[in-house]
Structure formats: structure tokens, C-alpha cells
Tab-separated table of C-alpha atoms and ligand atoms in Angstrom:
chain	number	residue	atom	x	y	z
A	130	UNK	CA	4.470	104.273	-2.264
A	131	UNK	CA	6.419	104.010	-5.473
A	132	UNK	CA	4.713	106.150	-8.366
A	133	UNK	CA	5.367	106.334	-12.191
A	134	UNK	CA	8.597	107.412	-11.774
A	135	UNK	CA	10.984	108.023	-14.657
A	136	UNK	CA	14.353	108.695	-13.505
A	137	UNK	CA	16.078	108.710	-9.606
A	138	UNK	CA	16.567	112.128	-8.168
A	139	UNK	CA	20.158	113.260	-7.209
A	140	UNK	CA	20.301	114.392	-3.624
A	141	UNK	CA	23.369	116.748	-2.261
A	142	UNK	CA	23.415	115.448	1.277
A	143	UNK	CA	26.065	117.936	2.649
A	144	UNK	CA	23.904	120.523	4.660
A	145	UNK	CA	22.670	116.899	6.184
A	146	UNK	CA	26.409	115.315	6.855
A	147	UNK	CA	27.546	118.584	8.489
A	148	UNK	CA	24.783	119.392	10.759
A	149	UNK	CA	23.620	114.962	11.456
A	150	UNK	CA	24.715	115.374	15.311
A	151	UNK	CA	24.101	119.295	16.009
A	152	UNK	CA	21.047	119.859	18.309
A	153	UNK	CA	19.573	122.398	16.455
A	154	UNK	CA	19.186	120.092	13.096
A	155	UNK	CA	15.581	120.196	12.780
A	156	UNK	CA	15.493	124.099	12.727
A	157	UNK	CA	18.925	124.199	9.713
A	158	UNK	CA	17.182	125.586	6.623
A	159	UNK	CA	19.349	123.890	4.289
A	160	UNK	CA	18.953	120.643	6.596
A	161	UNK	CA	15.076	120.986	6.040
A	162	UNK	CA	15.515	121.036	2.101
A	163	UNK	CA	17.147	117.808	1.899
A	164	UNK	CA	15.050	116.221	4.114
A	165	UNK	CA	12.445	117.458	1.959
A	166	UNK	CA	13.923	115.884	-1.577
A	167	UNK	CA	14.635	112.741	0.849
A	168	UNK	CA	11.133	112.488	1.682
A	169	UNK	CA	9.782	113.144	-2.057
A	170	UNK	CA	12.630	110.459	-3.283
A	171	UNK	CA	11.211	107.916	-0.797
A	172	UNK	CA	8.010	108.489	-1.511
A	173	UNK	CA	7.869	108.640	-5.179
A	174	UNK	CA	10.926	106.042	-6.017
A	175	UNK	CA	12.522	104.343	-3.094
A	176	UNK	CA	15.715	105.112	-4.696
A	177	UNK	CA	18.057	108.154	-5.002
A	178	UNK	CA	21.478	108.911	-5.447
A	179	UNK	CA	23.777	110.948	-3.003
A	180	UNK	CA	26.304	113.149	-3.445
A	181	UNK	CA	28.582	115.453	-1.182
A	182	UNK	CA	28.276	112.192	1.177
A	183	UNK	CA	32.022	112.872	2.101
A	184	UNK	CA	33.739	109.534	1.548
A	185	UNK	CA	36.583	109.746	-0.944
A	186	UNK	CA	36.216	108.803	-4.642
A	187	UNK	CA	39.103	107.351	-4.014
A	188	UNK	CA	38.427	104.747	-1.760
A	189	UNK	CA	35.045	104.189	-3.872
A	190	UNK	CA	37.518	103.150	-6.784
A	191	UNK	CA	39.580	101.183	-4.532
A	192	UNK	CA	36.920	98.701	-3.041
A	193	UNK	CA	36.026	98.052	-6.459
A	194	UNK	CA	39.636	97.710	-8.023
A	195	UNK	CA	40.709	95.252	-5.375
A	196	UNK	CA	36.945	93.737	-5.407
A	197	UNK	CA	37.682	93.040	-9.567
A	198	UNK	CA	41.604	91.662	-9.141
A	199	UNK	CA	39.775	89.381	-6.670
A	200	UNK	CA	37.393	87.788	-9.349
A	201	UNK	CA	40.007	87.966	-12.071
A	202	UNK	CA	41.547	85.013	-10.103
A	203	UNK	CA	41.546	81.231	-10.865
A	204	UNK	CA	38.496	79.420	-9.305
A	205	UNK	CA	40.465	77.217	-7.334
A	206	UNK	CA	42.347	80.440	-5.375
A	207	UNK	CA	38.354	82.079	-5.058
A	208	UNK	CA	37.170	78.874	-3.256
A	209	UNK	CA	39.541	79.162	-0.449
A	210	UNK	CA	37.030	81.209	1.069
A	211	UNK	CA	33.920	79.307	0.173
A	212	UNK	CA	30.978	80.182	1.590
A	213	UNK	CA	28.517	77.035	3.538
A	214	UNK	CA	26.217	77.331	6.227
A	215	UNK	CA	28.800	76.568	8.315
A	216	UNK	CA	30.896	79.543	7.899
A	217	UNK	CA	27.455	82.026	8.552
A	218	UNK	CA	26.869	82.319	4.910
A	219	UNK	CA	30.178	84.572	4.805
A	220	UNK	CA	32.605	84.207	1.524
A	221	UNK	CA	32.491	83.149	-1.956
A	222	UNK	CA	29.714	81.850	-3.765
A	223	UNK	CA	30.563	81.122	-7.664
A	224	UNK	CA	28.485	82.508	-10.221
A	225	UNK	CA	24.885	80.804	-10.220
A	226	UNK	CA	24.604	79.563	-6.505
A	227	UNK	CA	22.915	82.631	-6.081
A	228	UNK	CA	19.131	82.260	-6.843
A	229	UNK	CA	16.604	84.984	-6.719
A	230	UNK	CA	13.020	83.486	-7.172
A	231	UNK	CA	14.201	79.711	-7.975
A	232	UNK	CA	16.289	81.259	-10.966
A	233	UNK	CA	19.822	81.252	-10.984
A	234	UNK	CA	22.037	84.482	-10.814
A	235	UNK	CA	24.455	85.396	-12.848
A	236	UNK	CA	26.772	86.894	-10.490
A	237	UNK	CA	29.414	85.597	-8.171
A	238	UNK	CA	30.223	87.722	-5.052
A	239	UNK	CA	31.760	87.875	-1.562
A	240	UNK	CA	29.074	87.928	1.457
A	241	UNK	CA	30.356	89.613	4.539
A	242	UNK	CA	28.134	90.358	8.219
A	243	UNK	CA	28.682	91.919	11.047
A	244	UNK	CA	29.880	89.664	13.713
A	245	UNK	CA	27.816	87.283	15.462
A	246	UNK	CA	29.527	85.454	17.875
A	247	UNK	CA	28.062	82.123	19.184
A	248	UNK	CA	25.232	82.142	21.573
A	249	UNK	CA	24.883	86.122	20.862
A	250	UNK	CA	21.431	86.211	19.882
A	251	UNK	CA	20.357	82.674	21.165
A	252	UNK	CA	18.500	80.746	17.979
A	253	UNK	CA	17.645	83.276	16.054
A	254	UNK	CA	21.238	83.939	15.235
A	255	UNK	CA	22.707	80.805	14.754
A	256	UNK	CA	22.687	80.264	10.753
A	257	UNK	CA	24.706	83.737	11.018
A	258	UNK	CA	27.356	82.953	13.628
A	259	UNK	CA	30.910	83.597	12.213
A	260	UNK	CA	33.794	85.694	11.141
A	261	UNK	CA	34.166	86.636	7.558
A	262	UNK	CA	36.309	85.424	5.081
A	263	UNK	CA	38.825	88.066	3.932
A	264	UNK	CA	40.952	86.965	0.518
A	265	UNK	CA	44.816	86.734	1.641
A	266	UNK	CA	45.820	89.780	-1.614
A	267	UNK	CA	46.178	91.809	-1.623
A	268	UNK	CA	47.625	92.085	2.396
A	269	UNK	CA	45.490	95.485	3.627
A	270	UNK	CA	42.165	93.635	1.727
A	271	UNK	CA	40.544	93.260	5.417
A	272	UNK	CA	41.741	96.245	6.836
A	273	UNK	CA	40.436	98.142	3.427
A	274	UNK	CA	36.961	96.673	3.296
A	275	UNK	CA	36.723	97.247	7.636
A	276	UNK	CA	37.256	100.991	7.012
A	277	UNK	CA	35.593	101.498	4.511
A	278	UNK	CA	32.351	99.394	6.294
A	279	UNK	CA	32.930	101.917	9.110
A	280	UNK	CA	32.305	104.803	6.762
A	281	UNK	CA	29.484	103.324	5.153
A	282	UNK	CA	28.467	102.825	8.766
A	283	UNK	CA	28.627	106.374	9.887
A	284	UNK	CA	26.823	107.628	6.311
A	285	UNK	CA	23.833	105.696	6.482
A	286	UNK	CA	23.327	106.573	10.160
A	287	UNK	CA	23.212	110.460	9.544
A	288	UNK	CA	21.454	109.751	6.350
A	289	UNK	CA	18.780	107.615	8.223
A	290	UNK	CA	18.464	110.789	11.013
A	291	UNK	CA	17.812	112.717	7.761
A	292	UNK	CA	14.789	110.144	7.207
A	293	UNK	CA	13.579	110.277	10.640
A	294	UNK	CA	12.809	113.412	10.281
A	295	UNK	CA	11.405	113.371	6.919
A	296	UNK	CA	8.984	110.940	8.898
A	297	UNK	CA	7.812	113.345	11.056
A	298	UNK	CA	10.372	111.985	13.627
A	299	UNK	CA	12.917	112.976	15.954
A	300	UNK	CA	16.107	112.548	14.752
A	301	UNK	CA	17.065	109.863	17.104
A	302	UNK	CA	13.884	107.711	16.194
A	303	UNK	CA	16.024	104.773	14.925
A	304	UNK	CA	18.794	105.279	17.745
A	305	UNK	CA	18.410	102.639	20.861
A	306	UNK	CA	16.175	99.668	20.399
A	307	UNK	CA	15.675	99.933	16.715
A	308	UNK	CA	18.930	100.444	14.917
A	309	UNK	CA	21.097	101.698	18.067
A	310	UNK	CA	23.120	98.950	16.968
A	311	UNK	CA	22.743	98.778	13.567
A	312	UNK	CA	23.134	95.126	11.737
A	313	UNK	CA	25.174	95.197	8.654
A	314	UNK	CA	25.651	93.127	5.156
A	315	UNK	CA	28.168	93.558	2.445
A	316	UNK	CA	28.642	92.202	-0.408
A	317	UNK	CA	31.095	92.451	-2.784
A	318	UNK	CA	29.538	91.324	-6.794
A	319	UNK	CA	31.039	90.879	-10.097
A	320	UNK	CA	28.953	90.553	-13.200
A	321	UNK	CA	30.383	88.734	-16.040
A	322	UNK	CA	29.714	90.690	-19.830
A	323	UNK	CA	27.153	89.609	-21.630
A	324	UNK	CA	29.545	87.578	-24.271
A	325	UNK	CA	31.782	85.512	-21.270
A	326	UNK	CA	27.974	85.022	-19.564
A	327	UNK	CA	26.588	83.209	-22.778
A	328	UNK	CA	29.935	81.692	-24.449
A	329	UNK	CA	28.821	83.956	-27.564
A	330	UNK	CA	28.681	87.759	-27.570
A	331	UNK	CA	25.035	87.660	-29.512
A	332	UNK	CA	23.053	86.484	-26.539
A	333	UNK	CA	21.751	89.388	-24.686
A	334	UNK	CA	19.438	89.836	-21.184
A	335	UNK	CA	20.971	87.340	-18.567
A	336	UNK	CA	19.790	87.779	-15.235
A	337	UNK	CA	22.973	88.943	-13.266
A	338	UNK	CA	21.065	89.511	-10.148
A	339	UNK	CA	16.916	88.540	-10.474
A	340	UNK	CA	14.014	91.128	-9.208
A	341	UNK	CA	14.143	91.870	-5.660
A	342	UNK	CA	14.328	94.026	-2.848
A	343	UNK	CA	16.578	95.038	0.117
A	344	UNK	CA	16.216	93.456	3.940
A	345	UNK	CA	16.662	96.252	5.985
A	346	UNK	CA	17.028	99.405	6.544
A	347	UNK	CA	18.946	101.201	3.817
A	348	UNK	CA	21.273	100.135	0.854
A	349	UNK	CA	24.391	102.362	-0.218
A	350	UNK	CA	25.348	100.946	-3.291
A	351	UNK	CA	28.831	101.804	-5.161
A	352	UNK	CA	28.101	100.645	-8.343
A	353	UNK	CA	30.788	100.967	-11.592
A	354	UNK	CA	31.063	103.838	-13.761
A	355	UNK	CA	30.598	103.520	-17.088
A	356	UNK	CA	28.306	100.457	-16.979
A	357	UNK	CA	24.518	100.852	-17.138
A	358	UNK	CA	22.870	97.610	-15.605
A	359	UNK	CA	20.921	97.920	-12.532
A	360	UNK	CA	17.132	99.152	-13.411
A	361	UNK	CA	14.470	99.367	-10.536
A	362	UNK	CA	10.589	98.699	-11.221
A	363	UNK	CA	7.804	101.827	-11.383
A	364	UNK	CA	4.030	101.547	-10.425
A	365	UNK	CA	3.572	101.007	-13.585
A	366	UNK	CA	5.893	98.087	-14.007
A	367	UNK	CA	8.306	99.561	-15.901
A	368	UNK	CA	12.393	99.067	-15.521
A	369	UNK	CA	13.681	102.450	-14.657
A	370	UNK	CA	17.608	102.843	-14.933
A	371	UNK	CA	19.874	104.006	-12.313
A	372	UNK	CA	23.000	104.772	-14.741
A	373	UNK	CA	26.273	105.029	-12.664
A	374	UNK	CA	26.992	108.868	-11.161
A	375	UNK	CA	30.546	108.882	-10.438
A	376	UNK	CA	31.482	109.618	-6.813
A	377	UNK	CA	27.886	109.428	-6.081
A	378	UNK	CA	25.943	105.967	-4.086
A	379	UNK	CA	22.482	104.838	-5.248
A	380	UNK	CA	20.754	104.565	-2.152
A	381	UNK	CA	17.463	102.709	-1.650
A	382	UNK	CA	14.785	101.874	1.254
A	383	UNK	CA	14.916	98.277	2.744
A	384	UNK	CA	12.192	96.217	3.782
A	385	UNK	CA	12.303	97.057	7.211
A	386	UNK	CA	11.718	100.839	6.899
A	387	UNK	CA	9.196	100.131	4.384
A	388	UNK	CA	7.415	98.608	7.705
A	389	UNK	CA	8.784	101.248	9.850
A	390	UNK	CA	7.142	104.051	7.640
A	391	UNK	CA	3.808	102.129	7.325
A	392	UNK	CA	3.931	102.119	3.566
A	393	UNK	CA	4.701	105.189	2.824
A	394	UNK	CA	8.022	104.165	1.563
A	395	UNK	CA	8.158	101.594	-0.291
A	396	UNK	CA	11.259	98.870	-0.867
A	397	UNK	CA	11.362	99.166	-4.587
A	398	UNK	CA	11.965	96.048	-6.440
A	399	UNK	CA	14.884	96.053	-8.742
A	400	UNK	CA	17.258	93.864	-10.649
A	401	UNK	CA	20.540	93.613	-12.576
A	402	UNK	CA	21.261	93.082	-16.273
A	403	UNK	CA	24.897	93.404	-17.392
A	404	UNK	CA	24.162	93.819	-21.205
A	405	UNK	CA	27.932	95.021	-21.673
A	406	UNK	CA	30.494	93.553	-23.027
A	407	UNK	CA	32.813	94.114	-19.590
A	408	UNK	CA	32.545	92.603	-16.459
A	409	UNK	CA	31.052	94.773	-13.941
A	410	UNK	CA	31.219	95.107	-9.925
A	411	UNK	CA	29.294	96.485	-7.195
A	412	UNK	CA	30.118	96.933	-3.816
A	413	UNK	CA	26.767	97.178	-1.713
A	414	UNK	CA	26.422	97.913	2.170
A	415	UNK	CA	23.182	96.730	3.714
A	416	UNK	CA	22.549	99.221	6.782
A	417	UNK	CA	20.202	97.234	8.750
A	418	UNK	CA	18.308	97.230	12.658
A	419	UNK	CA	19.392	95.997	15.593
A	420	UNK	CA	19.652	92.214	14.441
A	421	UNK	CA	16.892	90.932	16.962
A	422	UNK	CA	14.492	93.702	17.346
A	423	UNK	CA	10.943	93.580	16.348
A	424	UNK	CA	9.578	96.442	13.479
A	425	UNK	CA	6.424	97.732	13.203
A	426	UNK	CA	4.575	101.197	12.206
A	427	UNK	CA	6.665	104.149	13.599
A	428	UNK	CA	4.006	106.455	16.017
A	429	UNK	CA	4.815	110.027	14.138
A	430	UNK	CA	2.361	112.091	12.546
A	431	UNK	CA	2.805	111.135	9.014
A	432	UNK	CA	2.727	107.480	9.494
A	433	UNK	CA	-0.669	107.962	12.136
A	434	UNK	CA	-1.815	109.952	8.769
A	435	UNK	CA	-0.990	106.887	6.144
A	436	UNK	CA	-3.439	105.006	8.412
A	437	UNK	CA	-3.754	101.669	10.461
A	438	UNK	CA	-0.386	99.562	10.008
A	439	UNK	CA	-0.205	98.221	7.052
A	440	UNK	CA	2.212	95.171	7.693
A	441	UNK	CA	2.589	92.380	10.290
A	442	UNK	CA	5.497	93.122	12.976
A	443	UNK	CA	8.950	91.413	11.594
A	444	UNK	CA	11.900	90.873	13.512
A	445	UNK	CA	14.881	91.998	11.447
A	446	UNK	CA	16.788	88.572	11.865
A	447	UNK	CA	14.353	86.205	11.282
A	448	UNK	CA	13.992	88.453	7.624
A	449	UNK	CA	17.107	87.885	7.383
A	450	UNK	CA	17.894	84.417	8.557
A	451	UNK	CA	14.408	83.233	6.199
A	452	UNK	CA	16.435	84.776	3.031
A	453	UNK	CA	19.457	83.960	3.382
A	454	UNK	CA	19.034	79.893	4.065
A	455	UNK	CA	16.974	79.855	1.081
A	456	UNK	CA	19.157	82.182	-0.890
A	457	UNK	CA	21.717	79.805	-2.554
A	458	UNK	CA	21.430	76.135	-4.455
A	459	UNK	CA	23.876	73.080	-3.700
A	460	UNK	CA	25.488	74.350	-0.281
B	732	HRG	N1	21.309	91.304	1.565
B	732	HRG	C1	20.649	91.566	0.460
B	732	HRG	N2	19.739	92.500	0.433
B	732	HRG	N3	20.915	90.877	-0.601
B	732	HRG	C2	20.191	91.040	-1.827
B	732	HRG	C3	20.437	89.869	-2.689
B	732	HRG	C4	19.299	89.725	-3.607
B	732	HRG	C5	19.259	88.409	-4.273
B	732	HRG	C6	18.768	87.298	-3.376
B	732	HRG	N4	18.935	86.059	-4.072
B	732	HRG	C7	17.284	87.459	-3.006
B	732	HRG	O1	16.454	86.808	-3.629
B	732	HRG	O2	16.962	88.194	-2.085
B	733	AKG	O1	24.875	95.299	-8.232
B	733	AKG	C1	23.920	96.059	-8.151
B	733	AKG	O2	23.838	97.079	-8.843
B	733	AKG	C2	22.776	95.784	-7.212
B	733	AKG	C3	22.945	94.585	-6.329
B	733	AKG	C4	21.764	94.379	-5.432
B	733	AKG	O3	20.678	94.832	-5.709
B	733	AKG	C5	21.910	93.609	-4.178
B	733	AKG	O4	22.949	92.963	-3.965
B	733	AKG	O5	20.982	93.655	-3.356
B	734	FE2	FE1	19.379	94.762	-3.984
């Protein structure tokens, strides 16, 4: 339930990191204490930043260097990897064939999902089947992007066990049928500056990425320093900014553990304004469910406690499949 909140806490996940796997975690002290600020970030915001996550700055900076050279390359070179439905939404889409509520973006990105291979999940996954489209420079692009995916991977899971408890959960309440094998997005976004957005540098407040929120589970975004553009909505409908932190992600709650928590976290809405006069980039991994399981109201003591379920069951994919079919104009 987001509240009037007027800035996103800072969370020091380390205690977390270092004791995600141990038996004992629900009895660590300092375990309990950032499950605690967890809960009271989810609750109140939706959104929080993390720190002492234990993935290197430097491989922050490099997913966005690499992700910027890309962009700073002549259109003709980006569409090589064009993204269609026929390629399962993965690649390039060119600033504007992005559309959040009927109204053009003005960002151009790479999309990227885990595998689905054909047949996998029958139907229901066949707008996603594909392999993603990796640029050909530099060489180690793929390979850099894959590890760093697998890190993201292996953060969100122990920072998810860190939610199931603040639940009222077992650690392991999203292991197995719910996010056991965890569905993932990435995408890679550059926003151009508010001057090369308009033609003239006195325009100001483009949309580089309309109001919205997440699909899934839980976003780790590695945003730019120095820029200040993405700004997420209170209760009281004001845009709240989340400022860059250097070496730290902005995390925030998905859709589907909004359902999973019965309300009592909320998927905040948020949105993207570049008002600088550089281009900006974000590199954002989606931790999701299991791609075809069905979410509704955890059973733990604090969802019971937030009452009947609030939402209708969802199945993960067919979230996902609805969004991203309707996501884009002209393809
Ligand atoms: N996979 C995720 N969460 N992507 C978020 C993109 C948000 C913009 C999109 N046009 C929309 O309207 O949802
Ligand atoms: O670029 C950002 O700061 C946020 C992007 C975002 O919200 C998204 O892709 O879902
Ligand atoms: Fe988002």
C-alpha cells in the first residue's frame, strides 16, 4: 500500500546476501533488520535502493558503457537486430515504437527474455518463442550481458527470500512452483537529452518512458549516475524522485508480488523524464515467476491479516504475453 512517501529508503542488503542460503536465516539478527526496512520500503513505497548487493561497480559501468556505444551507432547498423513478433519481441525497437498508454515513448532500447524454445509452454508461450538478438561489438557483448543476467539472477533471488520472510513466509515461499524457475526480462534503454528529443534545447518534459508499472516479480534497475529522471507516483499523486546512488540498484515490486502479498505491497507506478541535456541509459532486469504459473494471495499470517484476496488469480505469462503484443506501434 503505497503512502505519502517523500523520498526511497536506502537498504544495506549485506547481512541478507551473506546469510540468503544458511538455515538458520530467520533467527540472524542483522538478517531480521533488513527484512524489517524491506518490509517498511514495500509497504510504504514499493521502491528502494540496495547497496552492499555484491556485484561490482564495475561491471554496473560496463553494461551501461557498452549499452551507450551501442545507441551511439548509425540506425541502419541498430536495425540489424530489429525486433518483430517474429523474433519473440527480442531486439531493437527505435525510439517511439514503444507506447505506454497509446502515447509514444521517447526511448529506444534492446528487449532481451529468457529462452523459450518452441512448443515449451504450449500457447501461452508462443508470441515469446526465440533467442535474443545480441549486437556483433563489441565481440564479448553476449557473453557480458549473460553474466551479468546471471548475477542479477542470483541477487533478486536472495533478495526475494529476504521478502518472503518479511511476508511472514518461509524463506523458500517463492522456490518450486512459483518462481523455482524464475522468468526473466532485460532491457537495455537509452534516453535521448531533452534538446536532441525536441530538435531545440528549450522544449522541456518529453515522456522518455510513460507511467507504469513492473510485470513481475521484482525490478533491479542500474540506472546512470549523474542523471536525475526516473520519478515514481505517492498516494497522494505526487512524482517522487529516485536520483541515481552510485553502485547502488533501485529496486521495485512487480505486479505479480503485488498479488502475491494481497495488497500489501503495492507495484508503484512510475515514469521517466530525461530533462538533461545528455543522453541517458538504464539497464533494467525484470525478475519474474515461473513463466506459466498461476498467482494468487500467499497463505502467511500477514497476508490472512490484510484480509480476503484482493485480486483475481493471474498467470504470469499471459501478464506478460497481454503487454507485450500491445506494447509497440507499426511492428
Ligand atoms: N517488462 C517491463 N516491465 N517493461 C516495462 C516497460 C514499460 C513501458 C510499456 N510500454 C508499458 O506500458 O508497460
Ligand atoms: O529507465 C528507467 O529508469 C526505468 C525504466 C522502466 O521503468 C522500465 O523499463 O520498466
Ligand atoms: Fe518500469
Amino acid at each position: 500500500m503505497a503512502t505519502d512517501f517523500s523520498c526511497i529508503p536506502i537498504i544495506d542488503i549485506s547481512a541478507l546476501i551473506a546469510k540468503s542460503d544458511d538455515p538458520s536465516i530467520a533467527e540472524d539478527p542483522a538478517v531480521s533488520e533488513v527484512v524489517r526496512q524491506l518490509d517498511q520500503a514495500c509497504r510504504e513505497a514499493g521502491f528502494f535502493y540496495v547497496k552492499g548487493h555484491g556485484i561490482p561497480d564495475t561491471l554496473l559501468k560496463e553494461v551501461k558503457d557498452v549499452t551507450r556505444r551501442f545507441f551511439q551507432l548509425p540506425y541502419e547498423e541498430k536495425t540489424k537486430i530489429k525486433m518483430t513478433a517474429a523474433t519473440g519481441y527480442r531486439g531493437y525497437q527505435r525510439i517511439g515504437e514503444n507506447i505506454t498508454k497509446g502515447v509514444p515513448d521517447m526511448h529506444e532500447a534492446i528487449d532481451c527474455y529468457k529462452e523459450v524454445t518452441a512448443g515449451m509452454y504450449g500457447t501461452l508461450g508462443k508470441p515469446m518463442e526465440g533467442c535474443n538478438q545480441w549486437p556483433q561489438n563489441p565481440p564479448n557483448f553476449k557473453a557480458l550481458m549473460e553474466e551479468y543476467i546471471s548475477l542479477c539472477t542470483g541477487l533478486a533471488r536472495k533478495i526475494i527470500r529476504g521478502i518472503a520472510l518479511a511476508l511472514g513466509g518461509s524463506p523458500d515461499e517463492f522456490e518450486g512452483q512459483r518462481a523455482g524457475d524464475p522468468f526473466w526480462v532485460m532491457r537495455l534503454i537509452g534516453y535521448p537529452g531533452a534538446s536532441t528529443a525536441n530538435g531545440k534545447p528549450d522544449v522541456k518534459n518529453d515522456i522518455g518512458c510513460g507511467a507504469h508499472t513492473d510485470y513481475g516479480l521484482l525490478t533491479l534497475l542500474n540506472q546512470d549516475d549523474d542523471i536525475n529522471a526516473l520519478q515514481v507516483k505517492n498516494l497522494s499523486g505526487e512524482w517522487i524522485s529516485a536520483p541515481p546512488v552510485p553502485g547502488a540498484f533501485v529496486c521495485n515490486i512487480g505486479d505479480m508480488l503485488k498479488i502475491y502479498s494481497n495488497g500489501l505491497y503495492e507495484s508503484t507506478l512510475h515514469r521517466v523524464i530525461n530533462n538533461s541535456e545528455r543522453y541517458r541509459v538504464s539497464v533494467v532486469y525484470f525478475y519474474e515467476t515461473n513463466f506459466d504459473t498461476a498467482v494468487e494471495a500467499l497463505d502467511t499470517f500477514k497476508t490472512r491479516a490484510n484480509g480476503p484476496n484482493k485480486f483475481k488469480r493471474a498467470v504470469y505469462g499471459e501478464h506478460l504475453v497481454s503487454k507485450v503484443t500491445t506494447n509497440f506501434v507499426d511492428i
